Coordinates of C-alpha atoms and ligand atoms in Angstrom, one line a residue:
M28 CA -12.3 13.1 23.3
S29 CA -12.8 16.8 23.3
D30 CA -11.9 19.6 20.9
V31 CA -8.1 19.6 20.9
T32 CA -7.9 23.4 20.6
Q33 CA -10.0 23.7 23.8
Q34 CA -7.5 21.8 25.9
S35 CA -5.6 24.0 28.4
A36 CA -2.3 22.4 27.1
W37 CA -3.2 23.7 23.7
A38 CA -3.4 27.3 25.1
D39 CA -0.1 26.7 26.9
L40 CA 1.5 25.6 23.7
S41 CA 0.3 28.6 21.8
K42 CA 1.9 30.9 24.4
L43 CA 5.1 28.8 24.5
A44 CA 5.3 28.9 20.7
E45 CA 5.5 32.7 20.7
D46 CA 8.5 32.6 23.0
V47 CA 10.2 29.7 21.2
K48 CA 9.9 31.5 17.8
Q49 CA 12.1 34.3 19.3
T50 CA 14.8 31.9 20.3
H51 CA 17.6 30.1 18.4
M52 CA 18.4 26.5 19.2
R53 CA 22.1 27.5 19.1
D54 CA 21.6 29.5 22.2
W55 CA 20.0 26.6 24.1
F56 CA 22.9 24.4 23.2
D57 CA 25.3 27.1 24.4
A58 CA 23.5 27.6 27.6
D59 CA 22.9 24.0 28.5
P60 CA 25.7 21.4 27.9
S61 CA 23.4 18.6 29.1
R62 CA 20.7 19.3 26.4
A63 CA 21.7 16.5 24.1
E64 CA 21.8 14.0 26.9
A65 CA 18.5 15.1 28.3
M66 CA 16.7 14.9 24.9
Q67 CA 17.3 11.4 23.9
A68 CA 15.4 8.1 24.1
Q69 CA 15.9 4.5 23.2
G70 CA 14.1 1.2 22.9
C71 CA 14.2 -2.0 20.9
G72 CA 17.7 -1.2 19.6
I73 CA 16.6 2.3 18.3
F74 CA 18.3 5.4 19.6
L75 CA 16.6 8.8 19.1
D76 CA 18.4 12.2 19.6
Y77 CA 15.7 14.8 19.5
S78 CA 17.7 17.6 21.1
K79 CA 17.9 19.5 17.7
N80 CA 14.2 20.4 18.0
R81 CA 12.7 23.8 18.9
V82 CA 11.5 22.6 22.2
T83 CA 12.2 23.3 25.8
K84 CA 11.3 21.2 28.8
D85 CA 8.2 23.3 29.3
V86 CA 7.2 22.7 25.7
L87 CA 7.7 18.9 26.1
T88 CA 5.7 18.9 29.3
A89 CA 2.8 20.7 27.6
L90 CA 2.9 18.4 24.6
F91 CA 2.8 15.3 26.8
S92 CA -0.1 16.8 28.7
L93 CA -1.9 17.4 25.5
A94 CA -1.5 13.8 24.5
K95 CA -2.7 12.7 27.9
A96 CA -5.7 15.0 27.8
Q97 CA -6.7 13.7 24.4
G98 CA -6.8 10.2 25.8
V99 CA -3.8 8.6 24.0
D100 CA -3.5 5.9 26.8
A101 CA -7.2 4.9 26.6
H102 CA -7.2 4.9 22.8
R103 CA -4.1 2.8 22.6
D104 CA -5.6 0.2 25.0
A105 CA -8.8 0.2 22.9
M106 CA -6.8 -0.5 19.8
F107 CA -4.8 -3.4 21.4
N108 CA -8.0 -4.8 23.0
G109 CA -9.8 -5.2 19.7
S110 CA -12.4 -2.4 20.2
T111 CA -14.1 -1.1 17.0
I112 CA -12.0 2.0 16.8
N113 CA -12.3 2.2 13.0
T114 CA -15.9 3.5 13.5
T115 CA -16.7 4.4 9.9
E116 CA -16.0 0.9 8.7
K117 CA -17.1 -0.7 11.9
R118 CA -13.8 -2.6 12.4
A119 CA -11.3 -3.4 15.0
V120 CA -7.7 -2.4 14.2
L121 CA -5.4 -5.2 15.1
H122 CA -2.3 -5.3 13.1
T123 CA -0.6 -5.7 16.5
A124 CA -2.3 -9.1 16.9
L125 CA -0.4 -10.3 13.9
R126 CA 2.8 -10.0 15.9
N127 CA 1.5 -10.8 19.3
F128 CA 3.8 -13.4 20.7
S129 CA 2.7 -12.8 24.3
G130 CA 0.6 -15.9 24.4
K131 CA -2.4 -13.8 25.4
P132 CA -5.7 -14.0 23.4
V133 CA -6.9 -11.1 21.3
M134 CA -10.6 -11.0 21.1
V135 CA -12.7 -9.6 18.2
D136 CA -16.5 -9.8 18.7
G137 CA -16.0 -12.4 21.4
K138 CA -13.7 -14.6 19.4
D139 CA -9.9 -15.1 20.0
V140 CA -8.2 -14.4 16.7
M141 CA -4.8 -15.7 17.7
P142 CA -5.4 -19.4 16.6
E143 CA -6.1 -18.2 13.1
V144 CA -3.2 -15.8 13.1
L145 CA -0.8 -18.5 14.2
A146 CA -2.2 -21.1 11.8
T147 CA -1.7 -18.7 8.9
L148 CA 1.9 -18.1 10.0
E149 CA 2.4 -21.9 10.0
K150 CA 0.9 -22.1 6.5
M151 CA 3.3 -19.3 5.3
E152 CA 6.3 -21.1 6.9
A153 CA 5.4 -24.5 5.3
F154 CA 4.8 -22.9 1.9
T155 CA 8.0 -20.9 2.0
Q156 CA 10.0 -24.0 2.9
S157 CA 8.3 -26.0 0.1
I158 CA 9.4 -23.4 -2.4
H159 CA 12.9 -22.9 -1.0
S160 CA 13.6 -26.7 -0.7
G161 CA 12.3 -27.3 -4.3
A162 CA 9.6 -29.6 -3.0
H163 CA 6.9 -27.5 -4.6
K164 CA 7.3 -28.1 -8.3
G165 CA 5.8 -26.2 -11.3
Y166 CA 3.6 -28.1 -13.8
T167 CA 6.6 -29.4 -15.8
G168 CA 8.3 -30.7 -12.6
K169 CA 10.8 -27.8 -12.3
S170 CA 11.4 -26.0 -9.0
I171 CA 10.2 -22.4 -8.5
K172 CA 13.0 -19.9 -9.1
Q173 CA 11.1 -16.7 -9.7
V174 CA 8.3 -15.1 -7.8
V175 CA 6.2 -12.3 -9.2
A176 CA 4.3 -10.5 -6.4
I177 CA 1.3 -8.5 -7.6
G178 CA -0.4 -6.0 -5.4
I179 CA -0.7 -2.3 -4.8
G180 CA -0.8 0.2 -1.9
G181 CA -0.3 -1.7 1.4
S182 CA -0.4 -4.9 -0.5
F183 CA 2.8 -3.8 -2.3
L184 CA 4.8 -1.2 -0.4
G185 CA 5.4 -3.2 2.7
P186 CA 6.5 -6.4 1.0
K187 CA 8.7 -4.6 -1.5
I188 CA 10.3 -2.0 0.8
M189 CA 11.0 -4.5 3.6
T190 CA 12.5 -7.0 1.1
E191 CA 14.7 -4.2 -0.3
A192 CA 15.7 -3.0 3.1
L193 CA 16.8 -6.5 4.2
K194 CA 18.7 -7.2 1.0
P195 CA 21.7 -8.6 2.9
Y196 CA 19.3 -11.4 4.3
T197 CA 18.1 -12.5 0.9
H198 CA 17.5 -16.2 0.4
D199 CA 19.2 -17.4 -2.7
A200 CA 16.5 -20.0 -3.7
V201 CA 14.2 -17.5 -5.5
K202 CA 14.2 -14.0 -7.0
V203 CA 11.2 -11.9 -6.1
H204 CA 9.9 -9.3 -8.5
F205 CA 7.2 -6.8 -7.4
V206 CA 4.5 -5.3 -9.7
A207 CA 2.0 -2.7 -8.6
N208 CA 1.0 -0.2 -11.3
V209 CA -1.7 -1.0 -13.9
D210 CA 0.6 0.6 -16.5
G211 CA 1.2 -2.5 -18.6
C212 CA 4.9 -1.7 -19.2
H213 CA 5.8 -3.0 -15.8
I214 CA 4.1 -6.4 -15.8
H215 CA 5.1 -7.0 -19.4
D216 CA 8.8 -6.3 -18.6
V217 CA 8.8 -8.5 -15.6
L218 CA 7.0 -11.4 -17.3
A219 CA 9.3 -11.2 -20.2
S220 CA 12.3 -11.7 -17.8
V221 CA 11.0 -15.0 -16.2
D222 CA 10.4 -18.6 -17.3
H223 CA 6.8 -19.5 -16.7
E224 CA 7.7 -23.1 -15.8
E225 CA 9.7 -21.8 -12.9
T226 CA 7.5 -18.9 -11.8
L227 CA 5.1 -18.4 -9.0
I228 CA 2.6 -15.6 -9.1
V229 CA 1.6 -14.2 -5.6
M230 CA -1.5 -12.1 -6.0
S231 CA -2.1 -9.9 -2.9
S232 CA -5.3 -8.0 -2.4
K233 CA -7.1 -7.7 0.8
S234 CA -10.4 -6.7 -0.8
F235 CA -9.8 -8.7 -4.0
T236 CA -11.5 -5.8 -5.9
T237 CA -8.6 -3.6 -6.7
Q238 CA -8.5 -2.9 -10.4
E239 CA -4.8 -2.7 -10.8
T240 CA -4.1 -6.0 -9.1
L241 CA -6.9 -7.9 -10.8
Q242 CA -5.8 -6.7 -14.2
N243 CA -2.2 -7.5 -13.6
T244 CA -3.1 -11.0 -12.4
L245 CA -5.3 -11.5 -15.5
S246 CA -2.4 -10.5 -17.7
A247 CA -0.1 -12.9 -15.8
K248 CA -2.7 -15.7 -16.2
A249 CA -3.0 -15.0 -20.0
W250 CA 0.8 -15.0 -20.3
F251 CA 1.0 -18.3 -18.4
L252 CA -1.6 -20.0 -20.7
K253 CA 0.1 -18.5 -23.8
Q254 CA 3.4 -19.9 -22.7
G255 CA 2.0 -23.4 -22.7
G256 CA 0.5 -23.8 -19.2
K257 CA -3.0 -25.2 -19.0
Q258 CA -5.9 -24.1 -16.8
E259 CA -5.4 -27.2 -14.6
D260 CA -1.7 -26.1 -14.1
I261 CA -2.6 -22.8 -12.6
A262 CA -2.9 -24.2 -9.1
K263 CA 0.9 -24.9 -9.1
H264 CA 1.8 -21.4 -10.2
F265 CA -0.8 -19.0 -8.7
V266 CA -1.5 -18.2 -5.0
A267 CA -3.4 -15.4 -3.5
V268 CA -3.5 -13.5 -0.2
S269 CA -6.9 -12.0 0.5
S270 CA -9.6 -11.5 3.1
N271 CA -12.2 -12.1 0.3
V272 CA -11.8 -15.9 -0.2
K273 CA -15.0 -16.1 -2.1
A274 CA -13.9 -13.6 -4.7
A275 CA -10.4 -15.2 -4.9
T276 CA -11.9 -18.7 -5.6
E277 CA -14.3 -17.2 -8.1
F278 CA -11.3 -15.6 -9.9
G279 CA -9.8 -19.1 -10.3
I280 CA -7.4 -19.4 -7.4
A281 CA -7.6 -22.9 -5.7
E282 CA -8.9 -22.6 -2.2
E283 CA -5.9 -24.3 -0.7
N284 CA -3.7 -21.6 -2.4
I285 CA -5.4 -18.7 -0.6
F286 CA -3.7 -17.3 2.4
P287 CA -6.2 -15.5 4.6
M288 CA -6.2 -12.1 6.2
W289 CA -8.9 -10.3 8.1
D290 CA -10.9 -7.1 7.8
W291 CA -9.4 -6.0 11.1
V292 CA -6.0 -5.5 9.3
G293 CA -5.8 -2.2 7.4
G294 CA -4.1 -2.3 4.0
R295 CA -1.3 0.0 5.1
Y296 CA -0.8 -2.1 8.2
S297 CA -0.8 -5.4 6.5
L298 CA 2.8 -6.4 5.9
W299 CA 2.7 -8.4 9.1
S300 CA -0.1 -10.6 7.8
A301 CA 0.1 -13.1 4.9
I302 CA 0.5 -10.0 2.7
G303 CA 4.1 -10.5 3.9
L304 CA 4.4 -13.8 2.0
P305 CA 6.7 -12.3 -0.7
I306 CA 9.0 -11.2 2.2
C307 CA 9.1 -14.8 3.5
L308 CA 9.8 -16.0 0.0
A309 CA 12.6 -13.4 -0.6
L310 CA 14.2 -13.7 2.9
G311 CA 13.2 -16.9 4.5
F312 CA 10.5 -17.4 7.1
E313 CA 12.9 -16.8 10.1
N314 CA 13.7 -13.3 8.8
F315 CA 10.0 -12.5 8.4
K316 CA 9.5 -13.8 12.0
G317 CA 12.4 -11.4 13.0
L318 CA 10.4 -8.5 11.6
L319 CA 7.4 -9.6 13.6
D320 CA 9.5 -9.9 16.8
G321 CA 10.9 -6.4 16.4
A322 CA 7.4 -5.0 15.8
H323 CA 6.1 -6.8 18.9
A324 CA 8.9 -5.4 21.0
M325 CA 8.0 -1.9 19.8
D326 CA 4.3 -2.6 20.7
K327 CA 5.4 -3.4 24.2
H328 CA 7.6 -0.3 24.4
F329 CA 4.7 1.8 23.2
C330 CA 2.3 0.3 25.7
E331 CA 4.6 0.2 28.7
T332 CA 6.9 3.2 28.5
P333 CA 6.0 6.5 30.0
F334 CA 5.3 9.2 27.4
E335 CA 8.5 11.1 28.3
S336 CA 10.7 8.2 27.1
N337 CA 8.3 6.6 24.6
L338 CA 9.7 6.7 21.1
P339 CA 6.5 6.9 19.1
V340 CA 4.9 9.3 21.5
I341 CA 7.9 11.7 21.4
L342 CA 8.0 11.6 17.6
A343 CA 4.2 12.2 17.5
V344 CA 4.1 15.2 19.8
L345 CA 7.0 16.8 18.1
G346 CA 5.2 16.5 14.8
V347 CA 2.0 18.0 16.3
W348 CA 4.1 20.9 17.7
Y349 CA 5.4 21.8 14.2
R350 CA 2.2 21.1 12.3
N351 CA -0.1 23.0 14.6
F352 CA 2.1 25.7 16.1
F353 CA 4.7 26.4 13.4
D354 CA 2.5 25.7 10.4
A355 CA 4.8 23.1 9.0
Q356 CA 3.3 21.7 5.9
S357 CA 5.5 18.7 5.4
H358 CA 7.9 16.3 7.2
V359 CA 10.9 14.8 5.5
L360 CA 12.4 11.3 6.1
L361 CA 16.1 10.9 5.2
P362 CA 17.4 7.4 5.6
Y363 CA 21.2 7.5 5.3
Y364 CA 21.3 3.8 4.2
H365 CA 20.8 2.8 0.6
Y366 CA 18.8 -0.3 1.4
L367 CA 16.3 1.7 3.4
R368 CA 15.7 4.2 0.6
G369 CA 12.1 3.0 0.2
L370 CA 11.1 4.0 3.8
P371 CA 9.9 7.5 2.9
A372 CA 7.4 6.0 0.4
Y373 CA 6.3 3.4 2.9
V374 CA 5.7 6.0 5.6
Q375 CA 4.0 8.3 3.0
Q376 CA 1.2 5.8 2.6
L377 CA 1.1 4.9 6.3
D378 CA 0.9 8.6 7.5
M379 CA -0.9 10.3 4.6
E380 CA -3.6 7.7 4.1
S381 CA -4.1 7.5 7.9
N382 CA -4.1 11.2 8.9
G383 CA -5.0 12.9 5.7
K384 CA -8.4 13.7 7.2
Q385 CA -10.6 16.7 7.6
V386 CA -13.3 15.6 10.0
T387 CA -13.2 14.4 13.6
M388 CA -14.2 10.9 14.7
D389 CA -17.7 12.3 15.3
G390 CA -18.0 13.9 11.9
N391 CA -17.3 17.5 12.6
V392 CA -15.0 19.5 10.3
V393 CA -11.7 20.2 12.1
N394 CA -10.5 23.7 12.6
W395 CA -6.9 22.7 13.1
Q396 CA -4.3 21.1 10.8
T397 CA -4.1 17.4 10.6
G398 CA -1.5 15.1 8.8
P399 CA 1.5 16.6 7.0
I400 CA 2.9 15.8 3.6
I401 CA 5.5 13.1 4.0
W402 CA 8.3 12.9 1.6
G403 CA 12.0 12.2 1.4
S404 CA 14.7 10.0 -0.1
E405 CA 18.0 8.5 0.7
G406 CA 21.0 10.6 2.0
T407 CA 23.4 11.8 0.8
N408 CA 21.6 12.2 -2.6
G409 CA 19.1 14.7 -1.3
Q410 CA 21.9 17.0 -0.1
H411 CA 22.7 17.8 -3.7
S412 CA 19.2 18.6 -4.5
F413 CA 16.2 19.4 -2.2
H414 CA 18.2 20.1 1.0
Q415 CA 18.7 23.6 -0.3
L416 CA 15.0 24.3 0.4
I417 CA 15.2 22.8 3.8
H418 CA 18.2 25.0 4.7
Q419 CA 17.2 28.3 3.1
G420 CA 13.6 28.0 1.9
T421 CA 10.8 29.9 3.6
S422 CA 9.0 26.8 5.1
I423 CA 9.9 24.9 8.2
I424 CA 10.4 21.2 7.3
P425 CA 11.1 19.0 10.3
A426 CA 13.3 16.1 9.3
D427 CA 14.0 12.5 10.5
F428 CA 17.6 11.5 9.8
M429 CA 18.2 7.7 10.0
L430 CA 21.6 5.9 10.1
P431 CA 22.7 2.4 10.9
L432 CA 26.0 2.3 12.9
N433 CA 27.1 -0.7 11.0
V434 CA 26.4 -1.8 7.4
P435 CA 27.0 -5.0 5.5
N436 CA 30.3 -5.2 3.5
Q437 CA 31.4 -2.2 5.5
D438 CA 33.9 0.0 3.9
D439 CA 35.1 2.3 6.7
T440 CA 35.8 5.3 4.5
H441 CA 32.4 5.2 2.8
H442 CA 30.6 4.6 6.0
A443 CA 32.4 7.3 7.9
M444 CA 31.6 9.7 5.0
L445 CA 27.9 8.7 5.1
A446 CA 27.7 9.2 8.9
S447 CA 29.6 12.5 8.7
N448 CA 27.2 13.8 6.1
C449 CA 24.2 12.8 8.1
F450 CA 25.5 14.4 11.3
G451 CA 26.8 17.4 9.4
Q452 CA 23.4 18.1 7.9
T453 CA 21.7 18.0 11.3
Q454 CA 24.3 20.4 12.6
A455 CA 24.0 22.7 9.7
L456 CA 20.2 22.8 10.0
M457 CA 20.4 23.5 13.6
Q458 CA 23.3 26.0 13.7
G459 CA 23.0 27.7 10.4
K460 CA 25.5 30.4 9.6
T461 CA 25.0 34.0 10.6
F462 CA 25.4 37.0 8.4
A463 CA 28.4 38.1 10.4
E464 CA 30.1 34.8 9.9
C465 CA 29.4 34.9 6.2
Y466 CA 30.5 38.5 5.9
A467 CA 33.8 37.7 7.8
D468 CA 34.5 34.7 5.4
L469 CA 34.4 37.2 2.5
D470 CA 37.2 39.3 4.0
G471 CA 40.1 39.7 1.6
K472 CA 38.2 38.3 -1.4
G473 CA 38.5 41.5 -3.3
L474 CA 34.8 42.4 -3.2
A475 CA 33.4 45.9 -3.1
E476 CA 31.6 46.6 0.2
D477 CA 28.1 46.4 -1.4
E478 CA 28.9 43.2 -3.2
R479 CA 30.3 41.7 -0.1
K480 CA 27.2 42.5 2.0
A481 CA 24.9 41.2 -0.7
L482 CA 26.8 38.0 -1.1
A483 CA 26.9 37.5 2.7
Q484 CA 23.2 37.9 2.7
H485 CA 22.7 35.1 0.1
K486 CA 25.1 32.9 2.0
T487 CA 23.4 33.4 5.4
M488 CA 21.8 30.2 6.7
P489 CA 19.1 30.9 9.3
G490 CA 19.5 27.5 11.0
N491 CA 17.0 26.8 13.8
K492 CA 15.6 24.0 11.6
P493 CA 14.4 21.0 13.5
S494 CA 15.6 17.4 13.1
N495 CA 15.5 14.1 14.8
T496 CA 18.4 11.6 14.5
I497 CA 17.5 8.0 14.6
M498 CA 20.3 5.4 14.9
F499 CA 20.5 1.7 15.3
D500 CA 23.3 -0.8 15.4
K501 CA 22.5 -2.5 12.1
L502 CA 19.3 -2.9 10.1
D503 CA 18.4 -6.5 10.8
P504 CA 14.9 -7.8 10.6
F505 CA 14.2 -7.2 14.3
T506 CA 15.3 -3.5 14.1
L507 CA 13.4 -2.9 10.9
G508 CA 10.2 -4.4 12.4
A509 CA 10.7 -2.1 15.4
L510 CA 11.3 0.9 13.2
V511 CA 8.2 0.4 11.1
A512 CA 6.1 -0.2 14.2
M513 CA 7.5 3.0 15.8
Y514 CA 6.2 5.0 12.8
E515 CA 2.8 3.1 12.9
H516 CA 2.4 4.2 16.6
K517 CA 3.6 7.7 15.9
V518 CA 0.8 8.1 13.3
F519 CA -1.7 6.5 15.7
V520 CA -0.8 9.0 18.5
Q521 CA -1.1 11.9 16.1
G522 CA -4.5 10.6 14.9
V523 CA -5.8 10.5 18.5
I524 CA -4.5 14.0 19.2
W525 CA -6.1 15.3 16.0
Q526 CA -9.3 13.3 16.8
V527 CA -9.4 11.7 13.3
N528 CA -10.1 8.2 12.2
S529 CA -6.7 7.0 11.1
F530 CA -8.0 3.8 9.7
D531 CA -10.4 4.6 6.9
Q532 CA -9.5 6.1 3.5
W533 CA -12.7 7.3 1.8
G534 CA -10.8 9.8 -0.4
V535 CA -9.0 7.0 -2.0
E536 CA -12.2 5.0 -2.4
L537 CA -13.9 7.8 -4.5
G538 CA -10.9 7.8 -6.9
K539 CA -11.4 4.1 -7.4
V540 CA -15.1 4.5 -8.2
L541 CA -14.6 7.4 -10.6
G542 CA -11.6 5.6 -12.3
N543 CA -14.0 2.7 -13.1
Q544 CA -16.7 5.0 -14.4
V545 CA -14.2 6.8 -16.7
L546 CA -13.0 3.4 -18.0
D547 CA -16.6 2.7 -19.0
G548 CA -16.5 6.0 -20.8
I549 CA -13.3 5.2 -22.6
Q550 CA -14.6 1.8 -23.6
G551 CA -17.9 3.4 -24.8
K552 CA -20.0 1.6 -22.3
V553 CA -21.6 4.8 -21.0
N554 CA -22.5 8.0 -22.6
D555 CA -19.9 10.8 -22.6
D556 CA -22.4 13.3 -21.2
N557 CA -22.1 11.5 -17.8
F558 CA -18.9 13.4 -17.4
D559 CA -18.0 17.1 -16.9
A560 CA -16.9 19.0 -20.0
S561 CA -13.2 18.7 -19.1
T562 CA -13.3 15.0 -18.5
Q563 CA -15.4 14.5 -21.7
Q564 CA -12.7 16.3 -23.7
L565 CA -9.9 14.2 -22.2
I566 CA -11.8 10.9 -22.8
R567 CA -12.5 11.9 -26.5
R568 CA -8.9 12.8 -27.1
F569 CA -7.8 9.5 -25.7
R570 CA -10.3 7.6 -27.7
N571 CA -9.4 9.4 -30.9
A572 CA -5.7 8.6 -30.3
N573 CA -6.5 5.0 -29.8
A574 CA -9.1 4.5 -32.4
P575 CA -8.5 1.5 -34.7
D576 CA -7.2 2.7 -38.2
Ligands
F6P627 O1 -5.8 2.5 -2.6 C1 -6.1 2.4 -1.3 C2 -6.1 1.0 -0.7 O2 -7.3 0.8 -0.2 C3 -5.0 0.8 0.3 O3 -5.4 1.2 1.6 C4 -4.7 -0.6 0.2 O4 -3.5 -0.9 0.8 C5 -4.7 -0.7 -1.3 O5 -5.8 0.1 -1.7 C6 -4.8 -2.1 -1.9 O6 -6.0 -2.7 -1.5 P1 -6.2 -4.2 -1.7 O7 -5.2 -4.9 -0.8 O8 -7.6 -4.5 -1.2 O9 -6.0 -4.6 -3.1

C-alpha cells in the first residue's frame, strides 16, 4: 500500500476536480439525457441512483483506478480470508464469517471458525424459542414477557436500531427494552416499568469490561434481589453475551447462560453475532436469520461485482472524491422511513469509529483527510430544520437519501408525499434556483428595484449539491441486512484507500481509562493533584454539590 497522494490517479483526480468545480450538474443533465440511466447500480434488492453527483465518466474512472491502485481487491480478500488485518490489535476481522452460509470454512490461525459460529446460532435459536414458547420460566414459574437488553456502542446500537427498523416483524411474545447509558435515569425508568418475575436481562459486552454495561447490570441485579429474587434465581433471569467468558462467570452469570463471541468480531460489526440475541428475542430467529442472509448476499455482491457496478465501492469512492478533493467535512444520511430513523446513529459509530484515524497502517501521520463526520435523521423532519444549511450553507455536504418503495400499513397519500419530498429534495439540491429565476419570480410584487435584487440574492439556491438516492422494495430483514453490510463495506473500502486501520479504536480507549481515573478522583480514592487544574476544579465542584449534609 503506497502513499495515496502519490498515486497517478490522485493527480488525475486533482486536475479533474478543478474542471468539475467550474461545472454545474444541471448542465450535465441538460447535455446528456442518458446520465441517470448510466449512473445507477443495483444488487441484493437495493437500487442506487448516483447521477446527482459532481462526477463525470472520467472522474469515476480515475476514482476506480485509485481504489485499484490502493489494493482494495487484495485487502478485501485478506479480510474475508481471516488474515490479521487489524494489525494494532493483532486480530482477524471476520464479521463476514458470522453470516457465511456458503458452506466454506473460514480459517483463523489454522482453525475453521464456522462450527462454533453455527453452534452459537443454534444456541440462539433454541433459547429464543424457549422464551417465545414460554418453556423458559422465571423463578416463580411465570413465562418471560419483558427483556431488558443492556450494552453500549456496538453492543447496543445494532440490536436496538435493527429491532426498531424491523418493527413490522415484531414477535408478540416479549417486549424488548434497550439500555446503554450509565446515566441511572434510563435503567431506573426501564426497571420500574417491568415485573421482575417475568423479566430477562441480556447483558451484552464483548470485552466484559465496559463500565456502563457492568454498572447497569449490577443495578439490574440489585433491583432483582430487592424485588424478592434470590441469588440462586439469577440463572433464570440473567444471560450474557461476551467473548470474555471468564469475566462473565466471575461476575455471576451461569456458564450455560453465556453466549460466546470472538475477538475477531469488532464491536461495531457485532450485531451479526450473539450480540444480536435481543434482535432474535424481539423479532424471532427466522427474521434474524433474514438479516444474516441479506448481509451474506451483500458480501457476495461486494466480492464478485466489478467496481463499476459495486454498490459499496461506488459509495466509497464518491465519499473519497468529496472528502479529499472538495474538502467536504461531513456526510449526511437521510432515511425517508420512520422505522429506519436510527440508521444515521448506527452508521455514525460504524464509520467514525472505523475511519476517524490520523495515522496510516504503518504508523505514519497522514497528510490527507480521512473519515468524515456522519450525521442525519429521518426525512421529512430534517427538511424543516437543518436542510437549510445543506441547501444554502457554505459547506458541501454529500447526502444519502433512502426510501422504501412500499411501507407497512401503506397509506397512499402519506407515502406519495414522503416519496415526493425525498425526490424533491434531491432535485432541489442538484438544480438549485438561479438568481435570474428568483428575480423573475419577484416581478409584479411591488418591490423597489434594490429590494427586489437583494431579495432575489437571498432566495438564490446554488444547487450543484451532491446526493445519492438509495431505494428498495420494502425494508424486510434481508434488505436491512444487505443495506447495513453495504455501509460496512463502503467504510472498509474508504479505510483501504486512506490506508488506515479501520478496526481499532484507541481514541475511545483513552476516554475509558481517564473516565475511570476521574471516578477514583470523585470517590476520593486518589489525590486531586493527579489531575490538571481544570479537571480538579470540576471534580471539586461535583463533590461539593454531592457532599452528604
Ligand atoms: O466505546 C467503544 C467500544 O469499544 C465499541 O467499539 C464497542 O462497541 C463498545 O465500546 C462496547 O464494548 P463492549 O461490547 O466490550 O462492552
